Amino acid sequence: MVSEEELLRRWEKTVEKLVREKVIRSEAVKNAFLKYPRFLFVERRYWDYAHVDEPLPIPAGQTISAPHMVAIMLELAELKPEMKVLEIGTGSGWNAALIAEIVKTDVYTVERIPELVEFSRKNLERAGVKNVHVIPGDGTKGFPPKATYDRIIVTAGAPKIPEPLLKQLKPGGKLIIPIGGYHLWQDLYVVTKAKDGRIRKKRWGSVAFVPLIGEHCWRE
Ligand code: SAM
C-alpha cells in the first residue's frame, strides 16, 4: 500500500499539470484541489489511482468525475465567497467539498441513492468538511427550502433542463449542466438567468456523465 505522503505527492503533480494546461485557472480552484485530494473521496482500493485524470468507480455503480472535468465545471461556475450553491448529484462528496472550500458558506447537495448519501457523508466527515449538507432525494426538483441559489451545478446528464432548477436560480445566477443522451455524450452548458429573468444557454463542449434520473428528467 502506498503511503499517504506518496498519495499527496502524486496528487500535487496532478494539480500542477492541470494548472500548466490551464484547466485550473484560478487560485481558488487550485487551493481547493490541494486542500481536498481525490483519494479522500474514493474507496481505499482505488487510492492508488486517485491522482489519475480519469473517472473512477464509487459505490452503487456511479462514478467520481475526472479531476479535469471537475476543475472545468468549477471554473465555469466562477464561484465567489458567500455564494449560495446547490449541487445535484453528490456521489462521493468530493465536488461538494471543493465548492464548500471556495464559497466558505453552507453548500447544499442532493443525492438520490441512499448508499451514496451515506458514503459521501462519511467521506466529508473524514475530510473534516463541515459546511456541506447532503440531502437525500430527487435533485431534479432542486431543493426548495433554501432556494434561490447563485449557482446550481448538476453533475449528471439530463435530456433537458429540469424546470424547477431554472425557477430556483437567482436572477444573475448560473446553472452548469450536461444536456444530451442517456448513455453516451452530452453537451455541457452554462445557463445564465439575466436580471430580467431571461435565460441564455452557452455550450462549452462534449462531456460524458452518468444519467440524471428523476421526476423532471430521465425515468428509471
Ligand atoms: N459530484 C459527484 C462527486 O463529486 O463524486 C459525482 C457525481 S456522479 C458523476 C452523478 C451522481 O448523480 C450519482 O451519484 C447519481 O446517483 C446522482 N444522481 C443521478 N440522478 C439524480 C437525481 N435526480 N438527484 C440526485 N442525484 C442524482
Short mmCIF file of C-alpha atoms and ligand atoms in Angstrom, two decimals:
data_model
loop_
_atom_site.label_atom_id
_atom_site.label_comp_id
_atom_site.label_asym_id
_atom_site.label_seq_id
_atom_site.Cartn_x
_atom_site.Cartn_y
_atom_site.Cartn_z
CA MET A 1 0.00 0.00 0.00
CA VAL A 2 1.36 3.42 -0.98
CA SER A 3 1.96 5.88 1.87
CA GLU A 4 -0.23 8.95 2.35
CA GLU A 5 2.83 11.15 1.64
CA GLU A 6 3.22 9.45 -1.73
CA LEU A 7 -0.50 9.83 -2.49
CA LEU A 8 -0.25 13.54 -1.69
CA ARG A 9 2.86 13.93 -3.83
CA ARG A 10 1.12 12.29 -6.79
CA TRP A 11 -1.94 14.48 -6.25
CA GLU A 12 0.16 17.66 -6.22
CA LYS A 13 1.65 16.61 -9.57
CA THR A 14 -1.87 16.16 -10.99
CA VAL A 15 -2.84 19.63 -9.78
CA GLU A 16 0.37 21.15 -11.22
CA LYS A 17 -0.41 19.52 -14.59
CA LEU A 18 -3.97 20.90 -14.61
CA VAL A 19 -2.57 24.36 -13.82
CA ARG A 20 0.07 24.06 -16.60
CA GLU A 21 -2.63 23.01 -19.07
CA LYS A 22 -4.75 25.99 -17.94
CA VAL A 23 -7.61 23.72 -16.94
CA ILE A 24 -7.27 25.12 -13.42
CA ARG A 25 -7.13 28.90 -13.95
CA SER A 26 -7.90 30.41 -10.55
CA GLU A 27 -6.12 30.33 -7.20
CA ALA A 28 -9.45 29.47 -5.56
CA VAL A 29 -9.89 26.23 -7.53
CA LYS A 30 -6.20 25.33 -7.17
CA ASN A 31 -6.27 25.81 -3.40
CA ALA A 32 -9.47 23.79 -3.05
CA PHE A 33 -7.92 20.94 -5.10
CA LEU A 34 -4.81 20.98 -2.91
CA LYS A 35 -6.87 21.01 0.28
CA TYR A 36 -9.04 18.03 -0.72
CA PRO A 37 -7.11 15.37 -2.68
CA ARG A 38 -9.37 12.99 -4.56
CA PHE A 39 -8.15 9.87 -2.71
CA LEU A 40 -10.07 11.06 0.38
CA PHE A 41 -13.31 10.52 -1.56
CA VAL A 42 -12.83 7.06 -3.09
CA GLU A 43 -12.73 3.59 -1.57
CA ARG A 44 -9.30 2.53 -0.29
CA ARG A 45 -8.83 0.01 -3.13
CA TYR A 46 -8.83 2.96 -5.59
CA TRP A 47 -6.40 5.20 -3.66
CA ASP A 48 -3.56 4.19 -5.97
CA TYR A 49 -5.47 5.57 -8.98
CA ALA A 50 -7.00 8.68 -7.42
CA HIS A 51 -4.39 11.01 -8.96
CA VAL A 52 -5.02 9.70 -12.49
CA ASP A 53 -7.05 12.13 -14.61
CA GLU A 54 -9.90 9.67 -15.30
CA PRO A 55 -13.28 8.98 -13.68
CA LEU A 56 -13.25 6.24 -11.01
CA PRO A 57 -15.98 3.92 -9.69
CA ILE A 58 -17.81 4.77 -6.48
CA PRO A 59 -20.47 2.53 -4.86
CA ALA A 60 -23.88 1.82 -6.48
CA GLY A 61 -22.40 1.73 -10.00
CA GLN A 62 -21.79 5.52 -10.07
CA THR A 63 -18.61 7.49 -10.74
CA ILE A 64 -16.45 10.25 -9.31
CA SER A 65 -15.60 12.51 -12.25
CA ALA A 66 -12.10 13.00 -13.66
CA PRO A 67 -10.17 15.84 -12.00
CA HIS A 68 -10.05 17.91 -15.23
CA MET A 69 -13.86 17.69 -15.61
CA VAL A 70 -14.44 18.83 -12.03
CA ALA A 71 -11.97 21.71 -12.49
CA ILE A 72 -13.63 22.80 -15.76
CA MET A 73 -17.09 22.94 -14.14
CA LEU A 74 -15.79 24.83 -11.10
CA GLU A 75 -14.00 27.39 -13.29
CA LEU A 76 -17.13 27.83 -15.45
CA ALA A 77 -19.17 28.41 -12.29
CA GLU A 78 -16.98 31.42 -11.29
CA LEU A 79 -17.70 30.81 -7.62
CA LYS A 80 -17.16 33.61 -5.15
CA PRO A 81 -17.15 33.55 -1.34
CA GLU A 82 -20.63 33.73 0.22
CA MET A 83 -22.42 32.47 -2.90
CA LYS A 84 -25.27 30.06 -2.16
CA VAL A 85 -24.66 26.89 -4.17
CA LEU A 86 -26.78 23.83 -4.87
CA GLU A 87 -25.16 20.72 -6.32
CA ILE A 88 -27.24 17.94 -7.86
CA GLY A 89 -25.54 14.51 -7.69
CA THR A 90 -23.43 14.29 -4.52
CA GLY A 91 -21.81 10.95 -5.41
CA SER A 92 -18.62 10.81 -3.35
CA GLY A 93 -18.98 14.33 -1.90
CA TRP A 94 -15.69 15.49 -3.49
CA ASN A 95 -17.09 18.23 -5.72
CA ALA A 96 -19.27 19.49 -2.86
CA ALA A 97 -16.17 19.69 -0.62
CA LEU A 98 -14.33 21.72 -3.29
CA ILE A 99 -17.30 24.09 -3.73
CA ALA A 100 -17.57 24.50 0.05
CA GLU A 101 -13.88 25.37 0.30
CA ILE A 102 -14.32 28.15 -2.27
CA VAL A 103 -17.60 29.69 -1.09
CA LYS A 104 -16.84 29.24 2.64
CA THR A 105 -20.56 29.11 3.39
CA ASP A 106 -23.20 26.36 3.53
CA VAL A 107 -23.44 24.18 0.40
CA TYR A 108 -26.48 22.01 -0.36
CA THR A 109 -26.06 18.83 -2.40
CA VAL A 110 -28.78 16.35 -3.35
CA GLU A 111 -28.23 12.61 -3.94
CA ARG A 112 -30.90 10.07 -4.94
CA ILE A 113 -29.08 6.85 -3.96
CA PRO A 114 -29.19 6.23 -0.16
CA GLU A 115 -25.91 4.25 -0.22
CA LEU A 116 -24.17 7.31 -1.67
CA VAL A 117 -25.79 9.66 0.83
CA GLU A 118 -24.07 7.57 3.50
CA PHE A 119 -20.79 7.21 1.54
CA SER A 120 -20.49 10.95 0.86
CA ARG A 121 -21.35 11.90 4.45
CA LYS A 122 -18.60 9.58 5.73
CA ASN A 123 -16.08 10.97 3.24
CA LEU A 124 -16.94 14.57 4.10
CA GLU A 125 -16.68 13.88 7.81
CA ARG A 126 -13.31 12.13 7.42
CA ALA A 127 -12.03 15.04 5.32
CA GLY A 128 -13.18 17.49 8.01
CA VAL A 129 -15.72 19.33 5.81
CA LYS A 130 -18.37 20.95 7.98
CA ASN A 131 -20.35 23.23 5.64
CA VAL A 132 -21.82 20.65 3.22
CA HIS A 133 -25.39 19.42 3.72
CA VAL A 134 -26.11 16.15 1.90
CA ILE A 135 -29.84 16.00 1.13
CA PRO A 136 -31.34 12.61 0.19
CA GLY A 137 -33.83 12.80 -2.68
CA ASP A 138 -34.56 13.68 -6.28
CA GLY A 139 -32.40 16.64 -7.30
CA THR A 140 -34.41 17.30 -10.47
CA LYS A 141 -36.82 19.03 -8.06
CA GLY A 142 -33.96 21.17 -6.73
CA PHE A 143 -34.02 21.94 -3.03
CA PRO A 144 -36.83 24.48 -2.45
CA PRO A 145 -36.24 25.11 1.30
CA LYS A 146 -33.01 27.01 0.60
CA ALA A 147 -33.85 28.46 -2.85
CA THR A 148 -32.92 30.68 -4.58
CA TYR A 149 -29.29 29.90 -5.50
CA ASP A 150 -26.43 31.90 -7.04
CA ARG A 151 -25.14 28.72 -8.66
CA ILE A 152 -26.58 25.29 -9.40
CA ILE A 153 -24.10 22.65 -10.53
CA VAL A 154 -25.51 19.41 -11.95
CA THR A 155 -23.06 16.51 -12.13
CA ALA A 156 -25.24 14.03 -14.07
CA GLY A 157 -26.54 14.16 -17.65
CA ALA A 158 -30.09 15.39 -18.37
CA PRO A 159 -32.20 15.26 -21.57
CA LYS A 160 -33.29 18.88 -20.88
CA ILE A 161 -33.01 21.46 -18.12
CA PRO A 162 -35.32 20.45 -15.24
CA GLU A 163 -37.77 23.36 -14.86
CA PRO A 164 -37.51 23.53 -11.01
CA LEU A 165 -33.78 24.23 -11.29
CA LEU A 166 -34.41 27.27 -13.51
CA LYS A 167 -37.05 28.51 -11.06
CA GLN A 168 -34.64 28.11 -8.12
CA LEU A 169 -31.85 30.07 -9.81
CA LYS A 170 -31.41 33.69 -8.69
CA PRO A 171 -31.61 36.44 -11.33
CA GLY A 172 -27.95 36.89 -12.31
CA GLY A 173 -27.30 33.25 -11.35
CA LYS A 174 -25.69 30.41 -13.32
CA LEU A 175 -26.62 26.78 -13.84
CA ILE A 176 -23.95 24.37 -15.08
CA ILE A 177 -25.49 21.24 -16.60
CA PRO A 178 -24.67 18.42 -19.06
CA ILE A 179 -27.55 18.02 -21.55
CA GLY A 180 -27.86 15.19 -24.07
CA GLY A 181 -28.08 11.39 -24.28
CA TYR A 182 -28.72 8.82 -21.56
CA HIS A 183 -25.66 6.62 -22.04
CA LEU A 184 -23.34 8.47 -24.34
CA TRP A 185 -22.32 12.05 -24.79
CA GLN A 186 -23.87 15.21 -23.53
CA ASP A 187 -23.02 18.88 -24.13
CA LEU A 188 -22.00 20.89 -21.11
CA TYR A 189 -23.97 24.15 -20.85
CA VAL A 190 -23.62 27.28 -18.80
CA VAL A 191 -27.17 28.58 -18.41
CA THR A 192 -27.46 32.18 -17.24
CA LYS A 193 -30.58 33.80 -15.84
CA ALA A 194 -30.46 37.53 -16.56
CA LYS A 195 -31.71 40.11 -14.05
CA ASP A 196 -34.92 40.40 -16.12
CA GLY A 197 -35.38 36.60 -15.90
CA ARG A 198 -34.36 35.87 -19.49
CA ILE A 199 -32.46 32.56 -19.97
CA ARG A 200 -29.32 32.26 -22.11
CA LYS A 201 -27.55 28.97 -22.85
CA LYS A 202 -23.88 28.76 -23.79
CA ARG A 203 -22.40 25.44 -24.91
CA TRP A 204 -18.94 24.60 -23.56
CA GLY A 205 -18.25 21.24 -25.25
CA SER A 206 -18.81 17.47 -25.16
CA VAL A 207 -18.79 15.55 -21.88
CA ALA A 208 -19.85 12.10 -20.62
CA PHE A 209 -21.80 11.78 -17.38
CA VAL A 210 -24.00 9.12 -15.77
CA PRO A 211 -27.72 9.91 -16.23
CA LEU A 212 -29.71 12.30 -14.06
CA ILE A 213 -32.71 10.19 -13.04
CA GLY A 214 -35.83 11.77 -11.58
CA GLU A 215 -39.28 13.23 -12.00
CA HIS A 216 -38.20 16.13 -14.26
CA CYS A 217 -35.67 14.08 -16.22
CA TRP A 218 -34.81 10.51 -17.25
CA ARG A 219 -37.05 7.85 -15.73
CA GLU A 220 -35.54 4.74 -14.15
N1 SAM B 1 -20.37 15.11 -7.92
C1 SAM B 1 -20.02 13.75 -7.65
C2 SAM B 1 -18.71 13.62 -6.95
O1 SAM B 1 -18.05 14.64 -6.66
O2 SAM B 1 -18.33 12.47 -6.64
C3 SAM B 1 -20.06 12.85 -8.86
C4 SAM B 1 -21.43 12.68 -9.35
S1 SAM B 1 -21.77 11.24 -10.27
C5 SAM B 1 -20.99 11.59 -11.80
C6 SAM B 1 -23.50 11.57 -10.55
C7 SAM B 1 -24.37 11.40 -9.32
O3 SAM B 1 -25.67 11.90 -9.60
C8 SAM B 1 -24.55 9.96 -8.89
O4 SAM B 1 -24.17 9.81 -7.56
C9 SAM B 1 -26.05 9.73 -9.06
O5 SAM B 1 -26.60 8.84 -8.13
C10 SAM B 1 -26.59 11.13 -8.87
N2 SAM B 1 -27.93 11.38 -9.41
C11 SAM B 1 -28.50 10.96 -10.57
N3 SAM B 1 -29.77 11.42 -10.67
C12 SAM B 1 -30.00 12.16 -9.55
C13 SAM B 1 -31.12 12.92 -9.07
N4 SAM B 1 -32.26 13.04 -9.73
N5 SAM B 1 -30.98 13.56 -7.89
C14 SAM B 1 -29.84 13.48 -7.16
N6 SAM B 1 -28.76 12.78 -7.56
C15 SAM B 1 -28.83 12.14 -8.75
#
